[in-house]
Coordinates of C-alpha atoms in Angstrom, one line a residue:
M12 CA -72.3 -164.0 36.0
F13 CA -70.9 -164.3 32.6
Q14 CA -72.4 -161.2 31.8
R15 CA -70.7 -159.8 34.7
Q16 CA -67.4 -161.1 33.5
Y17 CA -68.1 -159.9 30.1
R18 CA -68.9 -156.5 31.3
T19 CA -65.7 -156.7 33.4
I20 CA -63.7 -157.7 30.3
L21 CA -65.5 -155.1 28.3
Y22 CA -64.8 -152.6 30.9
G23 CA -61.1 -153.7 30.9
L24 CA -60.8 -153.5 27.2
C25 CA -62.4 -150.1 27.1
G26 CA -60.1 -149.0 29.9
A27 CA -57.1 -150.4 27.9
I28 CA -58.3 -148.8 24.8
V29 CA -58.8 -145.6 26.7
A30 CA -55.3 -145.9 28.3
A31 CA -53.8 -146.7 24.9
L32 CA -55.6 -143.8 23.4
A33 CA -54.4 -141.7 26.3
L34 CA -50.8 -142.9 25.9
Y35 CA -51.0 -142.3 22.1
G36 CA -52.5 -138.9 22.7
A37 CA -49.8 -138.2 25.2
Y38 CA -47.2 -139.5 22.8
T39 CA -48.7 -137.6 20.0
L40 CA -48.9 -134.5 22.1
G41 CA -45.3 -135.0 23.3
S42 CA -44.1 -135.5 19.7
L43 CA -46.1 -132.6 18.6
S44 CA -44.8 -130.5 21.5
K45 CA -41.3 -131.6 20.8
T46 CA -41.8 -130.8 17.1
L47 CA -43.2 -127.5 17.9
H48 CA -40.3 -126.9 20.4
D49 CA -37.8 -127.9 17.8
E50 CA -39.3 -125.7 15.2
E51 CA -39.3 -122.8 17.7
H52 CA -35.7 -123.6 18.5
M53 CA -34.9 -123.7 14.8
K54 CA -36.6 -120.4 14.3
E55 CA -34.6 -119.0 17.2
L56 CA -31.5 -120.4 15.7
E57 CA -32.4 -118.9 12.4
R58 CA -33.1 -115.6 14.0
E59 CA -29.9 -115.8 15.9
N60 CA -28.1 -116.7 12.7
A61 CA -29.8 -113.8 10.9
R62 CA -28.7 -111.5 13.7
L63 CA -25.2 -112.9 13.5
R64 CA -25.2 -112.4 9.8
H65 CA -26.6 -108.8 10.2
G66 CA -23.9 -108.3 12.9
E67 CA -21.3 -109.5 10.6
E68 CA -22.6 -107.3 7.9
D69 CA -22.7 -104.3 10.3
A70 CA -19.3 -105.2 11.5
A71 CA -18.1 -105.4 7.9
V72 CA -19.8 -102.1 7.3
D73 CA -18.3 -100.7 10.4
R74 CA -14.9 -102.1 9.4
R75 CA -15.3 -100.6 6.0
V76 CA -16.5 -97.3 7.5
S77 CA -13.6 -97.4 10.0
E78 CA -11.2 -98.2 7.2
Q79 CA -12.6 -95.3 5.2
M80 CA -12.5 -93.0 8.3
A81 CA -9.0 -94.2 8.9
E82 CA -8.2 -93.3 5.2
I83 CA -9.9 -89.9 5.6
A84 CA -8.1 -89.4 8.9
S85 CA -4.9 -90.3 7.3
D86 CA -5.6 -88.0 4.4
Q87 CA -6.5 -85.2 6.9
R88 CA -3.4 -85.9 8.9
L89 CA -1.4 -85.7 5.8
L90 CA -3.3 -82.5 4.8
S91 CA -2.8 -81.1 8.3
E92 CA 0.9 -81.9 8.2
A93 CA 1.1 -80.2 4.8
Q94 CA -0.9 -77.2 6.1
R95 CA 1.3 -77.1 9.2
D96 CA 4.3 -77.2 7.1
S97 CA 2.8 -74.4 4.9
A98 CA 1.8 -72.5 8.0
E99 CA 5.3 -72.9 9.4
K100 CA 6.7 -71.7 6.1
Q101 CA 4.3 -68.7 6.2
R102 CA 5.2 -68.0 9.8
R103 CA 8.9 -68.1 9.0
L104 CA 8.2 -65.9 6.0
A105 CA 6.1 -63.5 8.2
D106 CA 8.8 -63.5 10.8
E107 CA 11.3 -62.6 8.1
L108 CA 9.0 -59.9 6.7
R109 CA 8.4 -58.6 10.2
E110 CA 12.0 -58.5 11.0
E111 CA 12.6 -56.8 7.6
A112 CA 9.8 -54.3 8.4
Q113 CA 11.2 -53.7 11.9
R114 CA 14.6 -53.1 10.3
E115 CA 13.0 -50.7 7.8
S116 CA 11.0 -49.0 10.6
R117 CA 14.1 -48.6 12.7
A118 CA 15.8 -47.2 9.7
A119 CA 12.9 -44.9 9.0
R120 CA 12.8 -43.7 12.7
E121 CA 16.5 -43.1 12.6
A122 CA 16.1 -41.2 9.4
E123 CA 13.1 -39.3 10.9
A124 CA 15.1 -38.6 14.0
R125 CA 18.0 -37.3 11.9
A126 CA 15.5 -35.2 9.9
N127 CA 13.9 -33.9 13.1
S128 CA 17.3 -33.1 14.5
A129 CA 18.2 -31.3 11.3
R130 CA 14.8 -29.5 11.3
R131 CA 15.3 -28.5 14.9
E132 CA 18.8 -27.3 14.1
A133 CA 17.4 -25.4 11.1
E134 CA 14.5 -24.0 13.2
A135 CA 17.0 -23.0 16.0
A136 CA 19.1 -21.4 13.3
S137 CA 16.0 -19.7 11.9
V138 CA 14.8 -18.6 15.4
E139 CA 18.3 -17.3 16.1
A140 CA 18.3 -15.5 12.7
R141 CA 14.9 -14.0 13.4
R142 CA 16.0 -13.1 16.9
E143 CA 19.0 -11.4 15.4
R144 CA 16.9 -9.8 12.8
T145 CA 14.3 -8.7 15.4
K146 CA 17.1 -7.4 17.6
A147 CA 18.5 -5.5 14.6
L148 CA 15.0 -4.1 13.8
Q149 CA 14.5 -3.2 17.4
Q150 CA 17.8 -1.5 17.6
E151 CA 16.9 0.3 14.3
Q152 CA 13.5 1.2 15.6
A153 CA 15.0 2.3 18.9
A154 CA 17.4 4.5 17.0
L155 CA 14.6 5.9 14.9
R156 CA 12.5 6.4 18.0
S157 CA 15.4 8.1 19.7
K158 CA 15.9 10.2 16.7
R159 CA 12.2 10.9 16.5
E160 CA 12.0 11.8 20.1
T161 CA 15.0 14.0 19.8
D162 CA 13.5 15.6 16.6
T163 CA 10.1 15.8 18.4
L164 CA 11.6 17.6 21.4
R165 CA 13.7 19.7 19.1
Y166 CA 10.9 20.6 16.7
R167 CA 8.4 21.2 19.6
D168 CA 10.8 23.7 21.1
L169 CA 11.4 25.1 17.6
A170 CA 7.6 25.4 17.1
R171 CA 7.1 27.1 20.4
L172 CA 10.0 29.5 19.5
L173 CA 8.3 30.2 16.1
G174 CA 5.0 30.8 17.9
S175 CA 6.6 33.3 20.3
R176 CA 8.3 35.0 17.4
S177 CA 4.9 35.1 15.6
L178 CA 3.3 36.9 18.6
L179 CA 6.3 39.3 18.8
A180 CA 5.9 40.1 15.1
R181 CA 2.2 40.9 15.8
E182 CA 3.3 43.3 18.5
N183 CA 5.7 44.9 16.0
G184 CA 2.9 45.2 13.4
N185 CA 4.4 42.6 10.9
D186 CA 1.2 40.5 10.4
S187 CA 2.5 38.9 7.2
L188 CA 5.6 37.5 8.9
A189 CA 3.6 36.5 12.0
R190 CA 1.2 34.4 9.9
K191 CA 4.1 32.7 8.1
L192 CA 5.8 31.9 11.4
A193 CA 2.5 30.6 13.0
Y194 CA 1.8 28.3 10.0
T195 CA 5.4 27.0 10.1
A196 CA 5.1 26.3 13.8
W197 CA 1.9 24.3 13.2
Y198 CA 3.7 22.4 10.4
F199 CA 6.4 21.1 12.8
L200 CA 3.9 20.2 15.6
K201 CA 1.6 18.5 13.1
N202 CA 4.3 16.4 11.4
Y203 CA 6.1 15.3 14.5
G204 CA 3.0 14.1 16.4
N205 CA 3.3 16.5 19.2
N206 CA 0.6 18.3 21.2
I207 CA -0.9 20.7 18.7
Y208 CA -2.3 22.8 21.6
Q209 CA 1.0 24.3 22.6
P210 CA 0.1 27.7 24.0
E211 CA 2.4 29.8 21.9
V212 CA 1.5 28.0 18.6
F213 CA -2.2 27.9 19.4
Q214 CA -2.3 31.6 20.3
A215 CA -0.3 32.5 17.2
L216 CA -2.6 30.5 14.9
G217 CA -5.7 31.9 16.6
Y218 CA -4.7 35.5 16.7
D219 CA -6.7 36.4 13.6
D220 CA -9.6 34.2 14.6
K221 CA -10.1 35.0 18.3
M222 CA -13.1 37.2 18.7
E223 CA -13.7 39.5 21.6
A224 CA -16.7 41.6 22.3
A225 CA -16.0 45.1 21.1
S226 CA -16.6 46.6 24.5
P227 CA -16.6 44.6 27.8
H228 CA -19.7 44.2 29.9
H229 CA -20.1 46.4 32.9
S230 CA -19.7 43.4 35.3
A231 CA -18.6 39.8 35.5
I232 CA -20.1 37.4 33.0
Y233 CA -21.5 34.6 35.2
D234 CA -23.2 32.4 32.6
V235 CA -22.8 31.7 28.9
D236 CA -24.9 29.4 26.8
R237 CA -25.5 28.6 23.2
S238 CA -28.8 29.8 21.9
V239 CA -31.5 27.3 21.2
D240 CA -31.2 27.8 17.4
G241 CA -27.4 27.4 17.6
K242 CA -26.7 30.6 15.8
S243 CA -25.6 32.8 18.7
C244 CA -24.7 32.9 22.3
I245 CA -26.7 34.2 25.3
V246 CA -24.9 35.7 28.2
C247 CA -25.9 37.2 31.5
S248 CA -23.8 39.5 33.8
G249 CA -23.8 40.9 37.3
Y250 CA -24.9 44.3 36.0
G251 CA -28.4 43.1 35.0
E252 CA -27.5 42.4 31.4
V253 CA -28.9 39.6 29.2
L254 CA -27.2 39.9 25.8
R255 CA -27.1 38.0 22.5
W256 CA -23.6 37.7 21.1
K257 CA -23.2 36.8 17.4
G258 CA -20.2 37.2 15.2
G259 CA -18.6 39.8 17.5
K260 CA -21.7 41.9 17.6
V261 CA -23.8 42.3 20.8
E262 CA -27.5 42.7 21.1
T263 CA -29.2 43.6 24.4
I264 CA -32.1 41.4 25.3
F265 CA -32.6 42.7 28.8
F266 CA -31.0 45.3 31.0
D267 CA -31.8 46.4 34.5
K268 CA -28.8 47.1 36.7
R269 CA -30.9 46.4 39.9
Y270 CA -30.5 42.7 39.1
D271 CA -27.2 40.9 39.8
L272 CA -27.9 38.1 37.3
R273 CA -26.0 34.8 38.0
S274 CA -27.5 31.9 36.0
M275 CA -30.0 31.1 33.2
V276 CA -32.0 28.4 31.5
Q277 CA -33.2 28.8 27.9
E278 CA -36.6 27.9 26.5
Q279 CA -37.8 28.2 22.9
N280 CA -38.0 32.0 22.3
A281 CA -37.5 32.7 26.0
V282 CA -35.0 32.6 28.8
W283 CA -35.2 32.2 32.6
V284 CA -32.7 34.2 34.5
L285 CA -31.9 34.0 38.2
S286 CA -30.5 37.0 40.2
H287 CA -28.3 36.8 43.2
D288 CA -31.1 38.0 45.5
G289 CA -33.7 35.5 44.3
H290 CA -35.5 37.3 41.5
L291 CA -36.5 34.7 38.8
L292 CA -37.1 36.5 35.6
H293 CA -38.7 35.2 32.5
I294 CA -37.6 37.2 29.4
S295 CA -38.8 36.8 25.9
A296 CA -36.5 36.7 22.9
T297 CA -37.7 40.1 21.8
G298 CA -36.4 41.7 24.9
K299 CA -39.7 42.2 26.6
Q300 CA -39.6 41.5 30.3
Q301 CA -42.3 39.0 31.5
Q302 CA -42.0 39.0 35.2
T303 CA -45.0 37.3 36.7
E304 CA -46.1 37.3 40.3
D305 CA -44.5 34.9 42.8
H306 CA -41.3 34.9 40.8
I307 CA -39.5 36.3 43.8
L308 CA -38.0 33.2 45.5
P309 CA -37.4 32.8 49.3
E310 CA -34.6 35.0 50.6
G311 CA -31.1 33.6 49.9
E312 CA -27.8 34.0 48.1
Y313 CA -28.7 32.4 44.7
F314 CA -26.0 31.4 42.2
H315 CA -27.3 28.5 40.1
L316 CA -30.4 27.8 37.9
Q317 CA -31.0 24.4 36.4
D318 CA -33.8 22.8 34.5
L319 CA -35.3 19.5 35.7
P320 CA -37.7 17.1 34.1
E321 CA -41.5 17.6 34.2
G322 CA -41.2 21.4 33.7
L323 CA -39.4 22.2 36.9
L324 CA -36.5 24.6 37.7
L325 CA -34.0 24.1 40.5
A326 CA -32.6 27.3 42.0
G327 CA -29.6 26.8 44.2
A328 CA -28.6 29.2 47.0
R329 CA -25.9 28.9 49.5
H330 CA -28.1 27.5 52.3
Q331 CA -31.2 26.2 50.4
V332 CA -32.5 24.7 47.2
V333 CA -35.8 25.9 45.7
I334 CA -37.9 23.9 43.2
F335 CA -40.0 26.2 40.9
N336 CA -42.8 24.9 38.7
I337 CA -42.7 26.6 35.3
R338 CA -46.3 25.7 34.4
T339 CA -47.9 27.1 37.5
R340 CA -45.3 29.8 38.0
S341 CA -45.0 28.9 41.7
V342 CA -42.5 27.5 44.2
I343 CA -43.4 24.0 45.1
S344 CA -40.5 23.0 47.4
V345 CA -37.9 24.7 49.6
R346 CA -35.1 22.6 51.1
P347 CA -33.1 24.6 53.7
F348 CA -29.7 23.5 55.1
P349 CA -28.6 26.3 57.5
K350 CA -25.6 24.5 58.9
K351 CA -23.9 23.9 55.6
R352 CA -23.2 25.8 52.5
L353 CA -23.9 24.7 48.9
L354 CA -20.9 25.1 46.6
T355 CA -22.1 23.7 43.3
T356 CA -24.5 21.2 41.7
M357 CA -24.3 18.6 39.0
S358 CA -27.1 16.9 37.0
T359 CA -26.9 13.4 35.4
K360 CA -29.5 11.5 33.4
K361 CA -31.3 10.2 36.5
E362 CA -30.5 12.5 39.4
V363 CA -29.0 15.8 40.6
F364 CA -26.1 16.1 43.0
F365 CA -25.4 18.8 45.6
F366 CA -21.9 19.4 46.8
Y367 CA -21.6 21.0 50.3
D368 CA -18.8 22.6 52.2
N369 CA -19.0 20.1 55.1
G370 CA -17.6 17.3 52.9
T371 CA -20.9 15.6 52.0
I372 CA -22.8 15.1 48.8
G373 CA -26.6 15.2 48.5
C374 CA -28.3 13.2 45.8
T375 CA -31.9 13.6 44.6
P376 CA -33.3 11.2 42.0
Y377 CA -35.7 12.8 39.5
S378 CA -38.1 9.9 40.0
T379 CA -38.5 10.0 43.8
K380 CA -37.5 13.6 44.7
R381 CA -36.1 12.2 48.0
N382 CA -32.8 13.5 49.1
S383 CA -30.0 11.4 50.6
E384 CA -26.5 12.4 51.7
V385 CA -23.2 10.5 51.6
P386 CA -19.6 11.4 52.5
S387 CA -17.7 12.9 49.6
P388 CA -14.9 10.7 48.2
V389 CA -12.9 13.9 47.7
K390 CA -11.5 15.4 51.0
E391 CA -11.6 19.0 50.0
P392 CA -14.3 21.5 48.9
I393 CA -15.7 20.9 45.4
T394 CA -16.3 24.2 43.5
A395 CA -17.3 22.9 40.1
A396 CA -18.7 19.7 38.7
H397 CA -19.7 18.3 35.3
Y398 CA -21.1 14.9 34.1
D399 CA -19.8 13.2 30.9
E400 CA -22.7 11.1 29.5
I401 CA -20.5 9.4 26.9
S402 CA -18.2 7.8 29.5
D403 CA -20.5 7.9 32.5
L404 CA -17.8 9.8 34.5
A405 CA -18.1 12.8 36.7
Y406 CA -15.5 15.6 36.8
V407 CA -15.3 17.5 40.0
G408 CA -13.0 20.5 40.5
C409 CA -11.7 21.5 43.9
A410 CA -10.7 24.7 45.7
S411 CA -7.0 23.6 45.4
G412 CA -7.2 23.4 41.6
R413 CA -7.1 19.6 41.5
I414 CA -9.6 17.8 39.3
Y415 CA -11.0 14.4 40.2
V416 CA -12.6 12.0 37.8
L417 CA -15.2 9.8 39.5
K418 CA -16.8 6.6 38.4
K419 CA -20.3 5.4 39.3
G420 CA -20.6 5.1 43.1
G421 CA -18.1 7.9 43.8
V422 CA -15.0 5.8 43.2
I423 CA -12.0 8.0 42.2
F424 CA -11.0 7.0 38.6
S425 CA -8.1 9.5 38.1
R426 CA -6.7 12.8 39.1
L427 CA -5.9 15.7 36.8
L428 CA -3.2 18.2 38.0
G429 CA -2.5 21.5 36.4
H430 CA -4.6 24.3 37.9
S431 CA -3.3 26.1 41.0
S432 CA -6.5 27.6 42.3
S433 CA -10.3 27.0 42.5
I434 CA -11.9 25.4 39.4
T435 CA -14.7 27.6 38.1
D436 CA -16.2 25.7 35.1
F437 CA -15.9 22.7 32.7
T438 CA -17.1 22.1 29.2
F439 CA -16.7 19.3 26.7
M440 CA -16.0 19.4 22.9
P441 CA -16.8 15.8 21.8
E442 CA -15.9 16.3 18.1
L443 CA -12.4 17.4 19.0
H444 CA -12.1 14.9 21.9
L445 CA -11.3 17.8 24.3
M446 CA -12.3 18.7 27.9
L447 CA -11.7 22.3 28.9
S448 CA -11.5 23.6 32.5
T449 CA -11.1 27.1 33.9
G450 CA -10.0 28.3 37.3
R451 CA -9.3 31.4 39.5
D452 CA -5.6 31.0 38.5
K453 CA -6.7 32.9 35.3
E454 CA -6.0 29.8 33.2
L455 CA -7.9 27.7 30.7
H456 CA -6.6 24.1 30.4
I457 CA -7.1 21.8 27.5
W458 CA -7.3 18.1 28.2
N459 CA -7.4 15.1 25.9
V460 CA -10.6 13.4 27.0
D461 CA -9.8 10.0 25.2
Q462 CA -6.7 9.7 27.4
I463 CA -8.7 10.5 30.5
R464 CA -11.4 7.9 29.7
A465 CA -8.6 5.3 29.0
G466 CA -7.1 6.0 32.4
K467 CA -3.8 7.2 31.0
P468 CA -1.7 9.9 32.5
V469 CA -2.7 13.3 31.0
E470 CA -0.9 16.6 30.8
S471 CA -2.9 19.6 30.0
T472 CA -2.1 22.6 27.8
R473 CA -2.7 25.8 29.6
H474 CA -3.5 29.3 28.4
K475 CA -3.2 32.4 30.5
M476 CA -5.9 35.1 30.6
D477 CA -6.0 38.6 31.9
S478 CA -8.8 37.8 34.4
W479 CA -10.7 35.0 36.1
P480 CA -12.7 32.9 33.6
L481 CA -16.1 32.2 35.2
S482 CA -18.1 30.4 32.5
L483 CA -17.6 28.3 29.4
A484 CA -19.9 27.1 26.6
P485 CA -19.2 25.1 23.4
F486 CA -20.2 26.6 20.1
G487 CA -19.4 24.0 17.4
S488 CA -15.6 23.9 17.2
R489 CA -15.4 27.1 19.1
V490 CA -15.7 27.9 22.8
V491 CA -17.1 31.1 24.4
C492 CA -15.6 32.2 27.7
G493 CA -16.9 34.8 30.1
L494 CA -14.5 36.6 32.4
V495 CA -14.9 38.3 35.7
N496 CA -13.8 41.6 34.2
G497 CA -16.7 41.6 31.8
K498 CA -14.8 40.4 28.7
L499 CA -16.4 37.8 26.4
I500 CA -14.0 35.8 24.2
M501 CA -14.6 33.2 21.6
W502 CA -11.8 30.8 20.4
E503 CA -11.7 28.4 17.5
F504 CA -10.3 25.1 18.8
A505 CA -10.1 23.1 15.6
V506 CA -6.4 23.8 15.1
D507 CA -6.3 22.3 11.6
K508 CA -9.0 24.8 10.7
L509 CA -7.0 27.6 12.2
A510 CA -3.9 26.5 10.3
Q511 CA -5.9 26.4 7.0
A512 CA -7.3 29.9 7.7
T513 CA -3.8 31.2 8.4
H514 CA -2.5 29.4 5.2
N515 CA -5.2 31.1 3.2
R516 CA -4.1 34.5 4.5
I517 CA -0.5 34.3 3.4
S518 CA 0.6 34.8 -0.2
K519 CA 3.6 32.6 0.2
G520 CA 5.6 30.7 2.9
L521 CA 8.9 31.6 4.4
T522 CA 11.7 32.4 1.9
E523 CA 14.9 30.5 2.3
S524 CA 16.5 33.6 3.8
E525 CA 13.6 33.9 6.3
W526 CA 13.8 30.2 7.0
N527 CA 17.5 30.4 7.8
T528 CA 16.9 33.4 10.0
H529 CA 13.9 32.1 12.0
V530 CA 14.0 28.3 11.6
G531 CA 17.7 27.7 11.2
A532 CA 20.1 26.7 8.4
D533 CA 20.6 23.3 9.9
V534 CA 16.9 22.4 9.3
D535 CA 16.1 21.4 5.7
Y536 CA 14.1 24.1 3.9
V537 CA 10.5 23.3 3.2
K538 CA 8.4 25.4 0.9
L539 CA 5.0 25.6 2.6
K540 CA 3.3 27.7 0.0

């Protein structure tokens, strides 16, 4: 039992000890926990204090920065105010300068305006002065032109009078005076810009130079052509004559009065001649007749022979055209037209034209040989035609005597009036810028071809003949003309050359006494030689 009590007491003591220990442990743990909590709280306070100290330091720094920024802002504000004041001063200065510049600009513009006004007034005065001066010059020139025109008309009439007196002196046998008068007449025409082809003066100058065959041919001279070597002329007549004419001397190449020869084409050392009844003769330069077989063409009234490219000849008759091959000596084509009549032909660089009496024109290009017909732009019969290669113009002469100049396409370019009857022939003298025409009015007309080509009005100079001129041919500065009465005439057309030749033939010019008698005492005397 005791032991049980002892154990109970022992168990109680142990429980008290355990409880005390537990309480002590709990106290100790509570104290420790409190200590730890106080330390943690202290640390927290210290950290908070540190943060407060840092915050105060940052605030102090911020305050200092703010104070410095405030000082800087104050300085900037002061600087800005100073700059603003300076800028305002600069602006006011700029405004003052601008106003001054504007005043100066206005003054400059006003000065410029005054200067421009003065210049315009000066220019107007200058223009007016020039106008007055020009007007004075024009009046002076008009007066000079009027005087010149008056002098021109006066001296032209005087030159014609002197030319007529020269021809009269020739008739009276006074050749010396005739030459003096002819040269004096040329002097007035030359120096007063007039037409140097005035008939009386031209005939007076050419009196010594004009060459005429010593004896006329037995029939009309239908064709004239310069020889191939350029040293002589070949002519054919209706009396069967083919002659060489050189320096006034005549050499017979062929003669057979059975042939009425109308036209010819030359070759080197030979000539083809066509008769009116269709005989085509080939004649050598030595005069030997070389008529080969089949040279008799189809029946017809032939009047024109023309060479074509490729060794061909065109023989034109009133109602047909025949193409003859020179190489084969044969007819290769006959083109009849029984209801119309061929009046004349004209060849250009590319084609040949046929002019009919029914008012149509046939055209055959060399390349195709195909014929086409178009209405004639000229409403009257065309009796002669010539193509001018330099200007590409065609000259067609009519039965009325009118001459039409046609452009490409048949457009009428101009009309030339002067002849009073059918035109018979044309020729050109390029070096002298002349075109010559002849007609059945027994006249030869001289035309300025430069004026024709320029489309200017042209007046011809005419020369009368004693018979119809049928054919013309240029021979350098000369022209050979065959007449229907058988005469053959050669003229020199370089008037200055004629004048020089006349001057060379006189020993001295007109004396003062002769001048007063023939020229007039009111015209200042000029010693011409």
